XYZ file of C-alpha atoms in Angstrom:
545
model
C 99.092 93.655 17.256
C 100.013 90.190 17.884
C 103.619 90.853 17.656
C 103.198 93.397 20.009
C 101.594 91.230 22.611
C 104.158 88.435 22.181
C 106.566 90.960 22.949
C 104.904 92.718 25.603
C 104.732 88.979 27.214
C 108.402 87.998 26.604
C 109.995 91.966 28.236
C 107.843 91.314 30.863
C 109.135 88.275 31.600
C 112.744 89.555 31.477
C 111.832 91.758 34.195
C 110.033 89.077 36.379
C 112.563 86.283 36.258
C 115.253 88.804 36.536
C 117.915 86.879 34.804
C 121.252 88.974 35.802
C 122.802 88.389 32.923
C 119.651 88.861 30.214
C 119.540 93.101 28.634
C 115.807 93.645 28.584
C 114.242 96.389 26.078
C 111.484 96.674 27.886
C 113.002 101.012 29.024
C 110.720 103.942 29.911
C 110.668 105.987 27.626
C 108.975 102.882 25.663
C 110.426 103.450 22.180
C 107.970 103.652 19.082
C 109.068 99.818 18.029
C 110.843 96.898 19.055
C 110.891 93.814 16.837
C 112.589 90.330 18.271
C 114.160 88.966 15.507
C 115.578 85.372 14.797
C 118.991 84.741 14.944
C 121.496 84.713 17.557
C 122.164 87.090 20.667
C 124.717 89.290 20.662
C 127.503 88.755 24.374
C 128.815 91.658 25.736
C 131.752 90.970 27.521
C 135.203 92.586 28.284
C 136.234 91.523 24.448
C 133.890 94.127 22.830
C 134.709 97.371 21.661
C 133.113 100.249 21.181
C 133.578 101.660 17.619
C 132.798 105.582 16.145
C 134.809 106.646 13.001
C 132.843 110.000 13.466
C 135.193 112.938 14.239
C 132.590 114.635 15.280
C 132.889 115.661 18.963
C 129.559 115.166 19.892
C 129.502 111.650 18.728
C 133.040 111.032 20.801
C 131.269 112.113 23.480
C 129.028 109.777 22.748
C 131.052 107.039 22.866
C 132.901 107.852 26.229
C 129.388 108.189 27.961
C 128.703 104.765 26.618
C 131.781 103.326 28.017
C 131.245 105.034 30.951
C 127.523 103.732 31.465
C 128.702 100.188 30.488
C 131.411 100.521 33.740
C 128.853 101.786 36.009
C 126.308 98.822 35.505
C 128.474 96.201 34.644
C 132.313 96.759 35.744
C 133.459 96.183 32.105
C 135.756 98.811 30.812
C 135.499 98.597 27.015
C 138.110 99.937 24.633
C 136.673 102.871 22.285
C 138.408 102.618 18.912
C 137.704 105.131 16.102
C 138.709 102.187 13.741
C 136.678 99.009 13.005
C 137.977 96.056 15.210
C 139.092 92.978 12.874
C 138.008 90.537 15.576
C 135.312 90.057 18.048
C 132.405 91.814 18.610
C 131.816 95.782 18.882
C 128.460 98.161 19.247
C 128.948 100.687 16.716
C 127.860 104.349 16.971
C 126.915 106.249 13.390
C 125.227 109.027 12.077
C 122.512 108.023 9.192
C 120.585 111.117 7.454
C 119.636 108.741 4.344
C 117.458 105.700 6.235
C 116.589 108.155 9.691
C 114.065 110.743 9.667
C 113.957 112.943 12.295
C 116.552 115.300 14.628
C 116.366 112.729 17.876
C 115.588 110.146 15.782
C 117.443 106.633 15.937
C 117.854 102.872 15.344
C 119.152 100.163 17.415
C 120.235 96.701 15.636
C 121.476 93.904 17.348
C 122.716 90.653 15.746
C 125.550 88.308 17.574
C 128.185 90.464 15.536
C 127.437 93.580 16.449
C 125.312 96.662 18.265
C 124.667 99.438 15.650
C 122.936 102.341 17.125
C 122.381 104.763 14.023
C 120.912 108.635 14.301
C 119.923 111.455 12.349
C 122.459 113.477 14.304
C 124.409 112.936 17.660
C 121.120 113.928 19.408
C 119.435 110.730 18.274
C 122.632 108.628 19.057
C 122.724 109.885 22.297
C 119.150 108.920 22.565
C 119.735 105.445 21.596
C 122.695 104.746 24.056
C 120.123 105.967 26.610
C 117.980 103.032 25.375
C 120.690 100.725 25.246
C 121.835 101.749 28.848
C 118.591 100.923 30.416
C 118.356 97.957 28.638
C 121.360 96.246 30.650
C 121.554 94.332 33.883
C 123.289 95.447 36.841
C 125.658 93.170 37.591
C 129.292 91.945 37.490
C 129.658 90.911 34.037
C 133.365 90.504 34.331
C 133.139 86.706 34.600
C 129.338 86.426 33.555
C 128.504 88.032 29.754
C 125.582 89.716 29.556
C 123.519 88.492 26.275
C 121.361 90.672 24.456
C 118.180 89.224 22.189
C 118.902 89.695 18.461
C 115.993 93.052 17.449
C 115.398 95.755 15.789
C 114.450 99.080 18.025
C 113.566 102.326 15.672
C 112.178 105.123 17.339
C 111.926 108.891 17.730
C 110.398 111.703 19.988
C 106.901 113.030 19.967
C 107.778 116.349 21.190
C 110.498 118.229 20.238
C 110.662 120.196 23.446
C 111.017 118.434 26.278
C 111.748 120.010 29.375
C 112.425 120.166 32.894
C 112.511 123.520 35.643
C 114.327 124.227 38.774
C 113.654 127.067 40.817
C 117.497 127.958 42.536
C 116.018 131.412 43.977
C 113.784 130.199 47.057
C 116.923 127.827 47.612
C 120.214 127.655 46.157
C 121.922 124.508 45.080
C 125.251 123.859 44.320
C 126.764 123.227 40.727
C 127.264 119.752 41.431
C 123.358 119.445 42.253
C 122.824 121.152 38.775
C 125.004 118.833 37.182
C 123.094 115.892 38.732
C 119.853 117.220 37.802
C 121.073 117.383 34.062
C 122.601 113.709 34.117
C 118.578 112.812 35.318
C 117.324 115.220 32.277
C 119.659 112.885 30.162
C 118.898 109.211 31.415
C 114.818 110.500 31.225
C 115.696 111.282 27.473
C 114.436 115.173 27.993
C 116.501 117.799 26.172
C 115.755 121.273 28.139
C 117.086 122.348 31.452
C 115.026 125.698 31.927
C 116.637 127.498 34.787
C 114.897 129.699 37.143
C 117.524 132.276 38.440
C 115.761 134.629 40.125
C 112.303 135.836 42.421
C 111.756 138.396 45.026
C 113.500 135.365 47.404
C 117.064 135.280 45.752
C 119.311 136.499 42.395
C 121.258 133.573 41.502
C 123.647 134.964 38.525
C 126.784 137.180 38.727
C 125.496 140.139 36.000
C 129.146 142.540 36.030
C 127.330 145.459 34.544
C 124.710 145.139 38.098
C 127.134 143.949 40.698
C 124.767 145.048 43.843
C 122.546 141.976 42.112
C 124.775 139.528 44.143
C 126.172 142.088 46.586
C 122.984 142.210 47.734
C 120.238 140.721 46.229
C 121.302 136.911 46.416
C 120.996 137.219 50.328
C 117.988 137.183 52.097
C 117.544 137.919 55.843
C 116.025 135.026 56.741
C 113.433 131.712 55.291
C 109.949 131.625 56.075
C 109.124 128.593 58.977
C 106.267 125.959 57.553
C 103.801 126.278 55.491
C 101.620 130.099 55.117
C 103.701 131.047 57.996
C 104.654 134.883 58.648
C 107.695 133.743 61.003
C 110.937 133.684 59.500
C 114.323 131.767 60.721
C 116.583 134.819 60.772
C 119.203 133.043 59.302
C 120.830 134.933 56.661
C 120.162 132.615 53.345
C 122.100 132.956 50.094
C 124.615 132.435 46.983
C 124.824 132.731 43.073
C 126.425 131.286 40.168
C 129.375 133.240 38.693
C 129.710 133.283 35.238
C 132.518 130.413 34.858
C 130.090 128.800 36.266
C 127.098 129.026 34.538
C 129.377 128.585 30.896
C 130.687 125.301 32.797
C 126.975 124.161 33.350
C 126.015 124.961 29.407
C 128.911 123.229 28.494
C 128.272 120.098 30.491
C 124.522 120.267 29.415
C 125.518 120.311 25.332
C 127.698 117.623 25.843
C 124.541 115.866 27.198
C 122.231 117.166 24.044
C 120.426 119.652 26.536
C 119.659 123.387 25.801
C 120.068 125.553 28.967
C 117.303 127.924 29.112
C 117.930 131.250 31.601
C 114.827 132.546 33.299
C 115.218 135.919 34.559
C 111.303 136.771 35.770
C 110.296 140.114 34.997
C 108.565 142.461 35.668
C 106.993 140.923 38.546
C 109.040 138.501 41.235
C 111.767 141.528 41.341
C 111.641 142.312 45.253
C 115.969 140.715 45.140
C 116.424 143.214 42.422
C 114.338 146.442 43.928
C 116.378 146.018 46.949
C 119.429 145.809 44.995
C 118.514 148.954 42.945
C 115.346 151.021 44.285
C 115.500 153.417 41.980
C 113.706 150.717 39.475
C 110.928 150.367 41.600
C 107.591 152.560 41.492
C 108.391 153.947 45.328
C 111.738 153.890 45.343
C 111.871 151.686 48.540
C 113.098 150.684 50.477
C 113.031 147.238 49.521
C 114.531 144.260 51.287
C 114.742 140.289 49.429
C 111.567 138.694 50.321
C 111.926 136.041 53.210
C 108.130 135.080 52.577
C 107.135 132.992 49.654
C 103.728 134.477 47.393
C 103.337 137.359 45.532
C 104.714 140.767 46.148
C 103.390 144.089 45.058
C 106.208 145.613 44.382
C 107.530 145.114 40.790
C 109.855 146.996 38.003
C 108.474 150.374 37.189
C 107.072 150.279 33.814
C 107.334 154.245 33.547
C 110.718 154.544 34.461
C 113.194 154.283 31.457
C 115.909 153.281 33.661
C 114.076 149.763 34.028
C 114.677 149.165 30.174
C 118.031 150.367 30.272
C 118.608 147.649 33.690
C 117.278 145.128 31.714
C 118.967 145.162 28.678
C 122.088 145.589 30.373
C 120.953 142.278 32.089
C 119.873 140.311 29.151
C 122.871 141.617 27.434
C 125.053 139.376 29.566
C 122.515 136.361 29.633
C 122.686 136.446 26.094
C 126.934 135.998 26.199
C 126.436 133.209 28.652
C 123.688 131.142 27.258
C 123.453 130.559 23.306
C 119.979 128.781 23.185
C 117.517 130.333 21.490
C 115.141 131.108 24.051
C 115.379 133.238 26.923
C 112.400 133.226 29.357
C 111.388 136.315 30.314
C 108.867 134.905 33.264
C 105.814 137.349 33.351
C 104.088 135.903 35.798
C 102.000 136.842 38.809
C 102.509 140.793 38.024
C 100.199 142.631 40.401
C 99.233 145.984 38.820
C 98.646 148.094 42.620
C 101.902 150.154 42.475
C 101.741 151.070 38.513
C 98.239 152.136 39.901
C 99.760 154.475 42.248
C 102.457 155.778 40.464
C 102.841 159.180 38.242
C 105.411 157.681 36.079
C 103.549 154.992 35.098
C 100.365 157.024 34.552
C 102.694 159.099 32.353
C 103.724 156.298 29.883
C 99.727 154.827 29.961
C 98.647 158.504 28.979
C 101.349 158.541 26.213
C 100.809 154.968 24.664
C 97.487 155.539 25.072
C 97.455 152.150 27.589
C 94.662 150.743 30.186
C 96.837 149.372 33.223
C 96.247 145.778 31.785
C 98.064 146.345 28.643
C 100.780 147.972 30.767
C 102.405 144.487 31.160
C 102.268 143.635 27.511
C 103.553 147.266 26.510
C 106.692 146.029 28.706
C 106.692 142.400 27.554
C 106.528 143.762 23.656
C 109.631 145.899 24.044
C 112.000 143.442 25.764
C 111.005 140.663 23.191
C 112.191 143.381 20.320
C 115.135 144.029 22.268
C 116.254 140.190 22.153
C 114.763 139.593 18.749
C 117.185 142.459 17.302
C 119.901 139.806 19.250
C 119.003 137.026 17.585
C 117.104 135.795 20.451
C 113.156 134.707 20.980
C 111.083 134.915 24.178
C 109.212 132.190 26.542
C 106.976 133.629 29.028
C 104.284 132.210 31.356
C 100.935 132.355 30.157
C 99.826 135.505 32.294
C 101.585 137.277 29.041
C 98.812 136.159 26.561
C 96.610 138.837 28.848
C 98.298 141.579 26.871
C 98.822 142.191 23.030
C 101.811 140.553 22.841
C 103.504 139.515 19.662
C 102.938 135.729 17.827
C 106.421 135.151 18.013
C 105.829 134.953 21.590
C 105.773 131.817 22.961
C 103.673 130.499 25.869
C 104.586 128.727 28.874
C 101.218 127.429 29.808
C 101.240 126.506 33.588
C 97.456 127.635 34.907
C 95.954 124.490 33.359
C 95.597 122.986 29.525
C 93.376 125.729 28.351
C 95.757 129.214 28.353
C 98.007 126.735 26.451
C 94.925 125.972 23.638
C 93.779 129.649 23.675
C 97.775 130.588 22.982
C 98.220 127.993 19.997
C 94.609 129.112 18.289
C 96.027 132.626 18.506
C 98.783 131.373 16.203
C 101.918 131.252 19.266
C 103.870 128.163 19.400
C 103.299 126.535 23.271
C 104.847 124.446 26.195
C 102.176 122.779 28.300
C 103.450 122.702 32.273
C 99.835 122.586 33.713
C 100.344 122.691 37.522
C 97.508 119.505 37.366
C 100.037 117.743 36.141
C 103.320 119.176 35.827
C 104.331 120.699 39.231
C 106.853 118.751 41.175
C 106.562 120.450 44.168
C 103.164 119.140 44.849
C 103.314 116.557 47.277
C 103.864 112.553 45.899
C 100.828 111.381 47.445
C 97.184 112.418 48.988
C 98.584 110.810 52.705
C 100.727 113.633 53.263
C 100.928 112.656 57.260
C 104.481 111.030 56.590
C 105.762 113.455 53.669
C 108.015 116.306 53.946
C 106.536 119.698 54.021
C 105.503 120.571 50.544
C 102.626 122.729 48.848
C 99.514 121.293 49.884
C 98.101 120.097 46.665
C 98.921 116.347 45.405
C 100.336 114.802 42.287
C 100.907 111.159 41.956
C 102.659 109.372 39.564
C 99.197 108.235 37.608
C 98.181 111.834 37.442
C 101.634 112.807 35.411
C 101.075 109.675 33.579
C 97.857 110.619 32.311
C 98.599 114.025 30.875
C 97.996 114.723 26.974
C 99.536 117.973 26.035
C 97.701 117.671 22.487
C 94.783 116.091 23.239
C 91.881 115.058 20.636
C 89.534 117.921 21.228
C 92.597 120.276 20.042
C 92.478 120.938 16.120
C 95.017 119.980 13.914
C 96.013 123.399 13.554
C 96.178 124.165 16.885
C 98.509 120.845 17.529
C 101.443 121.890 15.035
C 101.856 124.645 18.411
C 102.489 122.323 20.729
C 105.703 122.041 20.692
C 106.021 119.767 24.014
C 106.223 119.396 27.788
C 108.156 120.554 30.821
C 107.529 119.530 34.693
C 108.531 122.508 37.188
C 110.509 122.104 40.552
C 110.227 124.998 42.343
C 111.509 124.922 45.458
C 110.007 126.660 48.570
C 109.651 123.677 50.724
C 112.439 121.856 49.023
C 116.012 122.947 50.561
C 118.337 120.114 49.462
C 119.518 117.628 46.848
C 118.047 114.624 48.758
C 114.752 116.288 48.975
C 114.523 117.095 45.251
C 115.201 113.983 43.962
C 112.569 112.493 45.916
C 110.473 114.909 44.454
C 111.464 114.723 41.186
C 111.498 110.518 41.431
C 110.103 108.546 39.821
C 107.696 111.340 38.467
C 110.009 112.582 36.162
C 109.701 108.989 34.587
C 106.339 109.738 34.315
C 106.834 112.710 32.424
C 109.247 111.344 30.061
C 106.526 109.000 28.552
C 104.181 111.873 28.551
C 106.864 113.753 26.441
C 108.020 110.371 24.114
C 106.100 108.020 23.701
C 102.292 108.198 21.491
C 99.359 108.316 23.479
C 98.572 105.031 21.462
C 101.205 102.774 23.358
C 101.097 104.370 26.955
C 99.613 101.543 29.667
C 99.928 103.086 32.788
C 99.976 98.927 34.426
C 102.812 98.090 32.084
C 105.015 101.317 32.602
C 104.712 100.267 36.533
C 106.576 97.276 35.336
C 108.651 99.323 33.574
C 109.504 101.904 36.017
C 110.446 98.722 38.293
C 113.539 98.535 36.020
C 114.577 101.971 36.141
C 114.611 102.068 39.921
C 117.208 99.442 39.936
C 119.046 102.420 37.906
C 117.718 105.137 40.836
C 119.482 103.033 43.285
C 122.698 101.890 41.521
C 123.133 106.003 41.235
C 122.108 106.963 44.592
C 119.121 108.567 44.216
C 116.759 109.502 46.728
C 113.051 108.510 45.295
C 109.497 108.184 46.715
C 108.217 104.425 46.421
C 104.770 105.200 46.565
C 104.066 103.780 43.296
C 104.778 100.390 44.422
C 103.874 101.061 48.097
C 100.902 102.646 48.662
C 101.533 102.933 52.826
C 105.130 103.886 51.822
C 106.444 106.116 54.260
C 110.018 107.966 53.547
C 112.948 108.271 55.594
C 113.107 111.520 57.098
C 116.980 110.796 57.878
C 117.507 111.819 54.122
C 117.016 115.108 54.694
């Protein structure tokens, strides 16, 4: 405990004297341990090298990012060698199964020789060189070394699932957003981009087999004006992701140790889709793309087998394109009025012997076979734990903590994303008179902070099912990049505490101090953030968007 404090006392100095040319460990996510140790500091200066004798082309990519990283803060442009350099200094990167437990696992250990950052795979490399990265001043280090204090940093996640959402249906943003949301997944040391591509507002994905998906059903005829508003612009709104595109994306997240996770939401959210193909709806239209946000009633017709064979034929291609194991089938928000009303539905309920709650799961069951038999498993939101749905099944639990307790008791593995805590489209403070338009609720950084996704009360049992956390940005209110990174900022920092670091060492007071630091990393980058955290009359620029 004592060591802890001394070092606790010495990081935070770092960051209060602000020496430019002193690294400080002191990062958010805080890793599990950092030990000073004696001996000399190591000098980083346009003499080192960066060394990785790993063919591996992960770990390459590894080291480029770290050369890369070390350009952007400091201007030095180190060489990258694949063999061991015979004079000065160098940060190695290796991979080390034998001392390092654990897939994201890794060690950092500095001496005035060298930098070793050690993993379990290329994940936990990466993970380190995060660490290492926001450990460094910003500065011109060309003439001025940068010294970093002799340690020893081990650490590894607490969740293996680690997420983050963006809605692209209510608005559409470009590939080079996406790629800037993923570099922010990767600096926040998260490893899931889950990515909403559809709602009754938009289809976002070229799907060959369906091309009236994108023909028609990624253009809406206008956006809603404010909030709860039944006035629309009557500006024609749209666009979608080809293909190329989306493989580019899961290409440029693996390189980055993220998993791309497709959402296609079904069978509610389908109004894009119903006006795309009527014949899949329970009235047969017709349908236009919603230009309202909420719920619609109108939603895939269970009874009609033509809905299975659309959605196979869908997931089919999905499947080609993305390679993680997951798909998320949605399942939220699925009003039952128009199975209520329809003789094709009543059929099927009559012939499975269904009540029109168990409709959803009857539909639910048979598209998680169909991707099962592909290899594939399921996510859904936790409106799917309503039916009898299988325990392979697992639950996205957004309406609070306790859908995501009652799913892991019933023996299904679970993703907490309680909107309490986890919904980045709330607004960044309670004084909303100087915010954007968002939804009307509130979530400050403090409130993400606090979140426990396995808390005490849980059993043991029921804590092996938690497999981690994701925050959700959906985007109703939120029509460009500059926007959503306020949004997201510095709440996502928040979250990545929530996801990494044990409930043991989190101090909300010292991970202010902390998140100081990163800012200087928000800024050097360009990003758009809220300051409210250190202001508390903070009022944005509304020339940023």
């Amino acid at each position: 405990m004592t060591k802890k404090i001394l070092l606790s006392l010495v990081l935070s100095l770092f960051v209060a004297t602000g020496f430019a040319t002193d690294a400080s460990y002191d990062v958010i996510p805080l890793p599990q341990s950092i030990v000073m140790v004696k001996g000399k500091s190591f000098i980083l200066n346009s003499n080192t090298t960066i060394f990785c004798s790993s063919k591996d082309d992960l770990m390459q990519k590894n080291a480029y990012f770290l050369s890369c990283y070390i350009a952007d803060l400091t201007g030095l442009k180190l060489k990258v060698s694949d063999i061991k350099p015979k004079k000065g200094n160098y940060i190695e990167l290796l991979l080390n199964n034998k001392n390092i437990k654990g897939e994201e696992a890794y060690t950092i250990n500095i001496n005035n020789k060298n930098i070793k950052i050690s993993g379990f795979t290329s994940a936990g490399v990466f993970y380190g060189i995060q660490t290492l990265r926001k450990s460094l001043p910003i500065c011109n280090a060309t003439n001025n070394p940068i010294v970093l204090p002799a340690a020893e940093i081990k650490d590894a996640p607490r969740f293996k699932y680690r997420g983050m959402m963006l809605d692209c249906s209510r608005h559409f943003f470009s590939i080079d957003f996406i790629k800037k949301f993923i570099d922010l997944i990767a600096l926040h040391n998260m490893n899931t981009f889950h990515w909403h591509l559809n709602d009754d507002q938009g289809w976002r994905i070229e799907i060959k087999k369906y091309p009236k998906l994108v023909e028609i059903g990624s253009v809406r005829t206008g956006t809603v004006m404010g909030r709860n508003s039944d006035v629309d612009d009557s500006i024609k709104y749209g666009g979608y992701y080809t293909q190329e595109q989306c493989r580019e994306i899961v290409e440029y997240a693996r390189q980055r140790h993220i998993t791309v996770i497709p959402e296609i939401d079904m069978p509610g959210h389908m109004k894009a889709v119903l006006a795309s193909y009527p014949n899949l709806g329970c009235t047969g239209g017709p349908y236009k793309v919603g230009h309202n946000w909420g719920v619609y009633y109108d939603v895939l017709c269970i009874g009609n087998e033509d809905t299975f064979k659309f959605v196979e034929g869908v997931l089919d291609e999905i499947i080609d394109i993305f390679p993680s194991r997951y798909i998320h089938i949605g399942g939220d928000e699925t009003p039952t009025k128009r199975w209520s009303e329809c003789s094709k539905c009543e059929k099927i309920m009559q012939k499975e012997g269904l009540p029109i709650n168990k409709l959803q799961a009857y539909f639910t069951n048979r598209i998680e076979k169909y991707l099962n038999s592909k290899g594939r498993s399921i996510i859904g939101w936790d409106e799917i734990l309503d039916g009898d749905i299988n325990k392979s099944a697992t639950i996205m639990s957004w309406r609070g903590i306790e859908p995501g307790e009652k799913g892991a008791k019933m023996g299904h593995d679970v993703i907490m994303s309680p909107t309490s805590h986890c919904y980045f489209d709330y607004a960044q403070t309670k004084e909303q008179y100087s915010e954007p338009l968002t939804q009307v609720h509130a979530l400050d950084v403090e409130q993400v902070y606090s979140l426990d996704p396995a808390p005490k009360t849980m059993s043991e049992e029921s804590k092996k099912h938690i497999l981690g956390v994701q925050a959700n940005l959906w985007t109703e209110y939120i029509s460009n990049p500059n926007l959503a990174t306020y949004m997201l900022l510095p709440r996502m920092a928040a979250l990545s505490e929530v996801q990494w670091t044990r409930p043991a060492q989190k101090d909300f007071k010292q991970f202010k101090i902390r998140a100081t630091r990163l800012s200087k990393l928000y800024d050097k980058y360009g990003y758009i953030y809220a300051l409210h955290l250190w202001q508390e009359r903070y009022k944005h620029n509304r020339e940023n968007w």
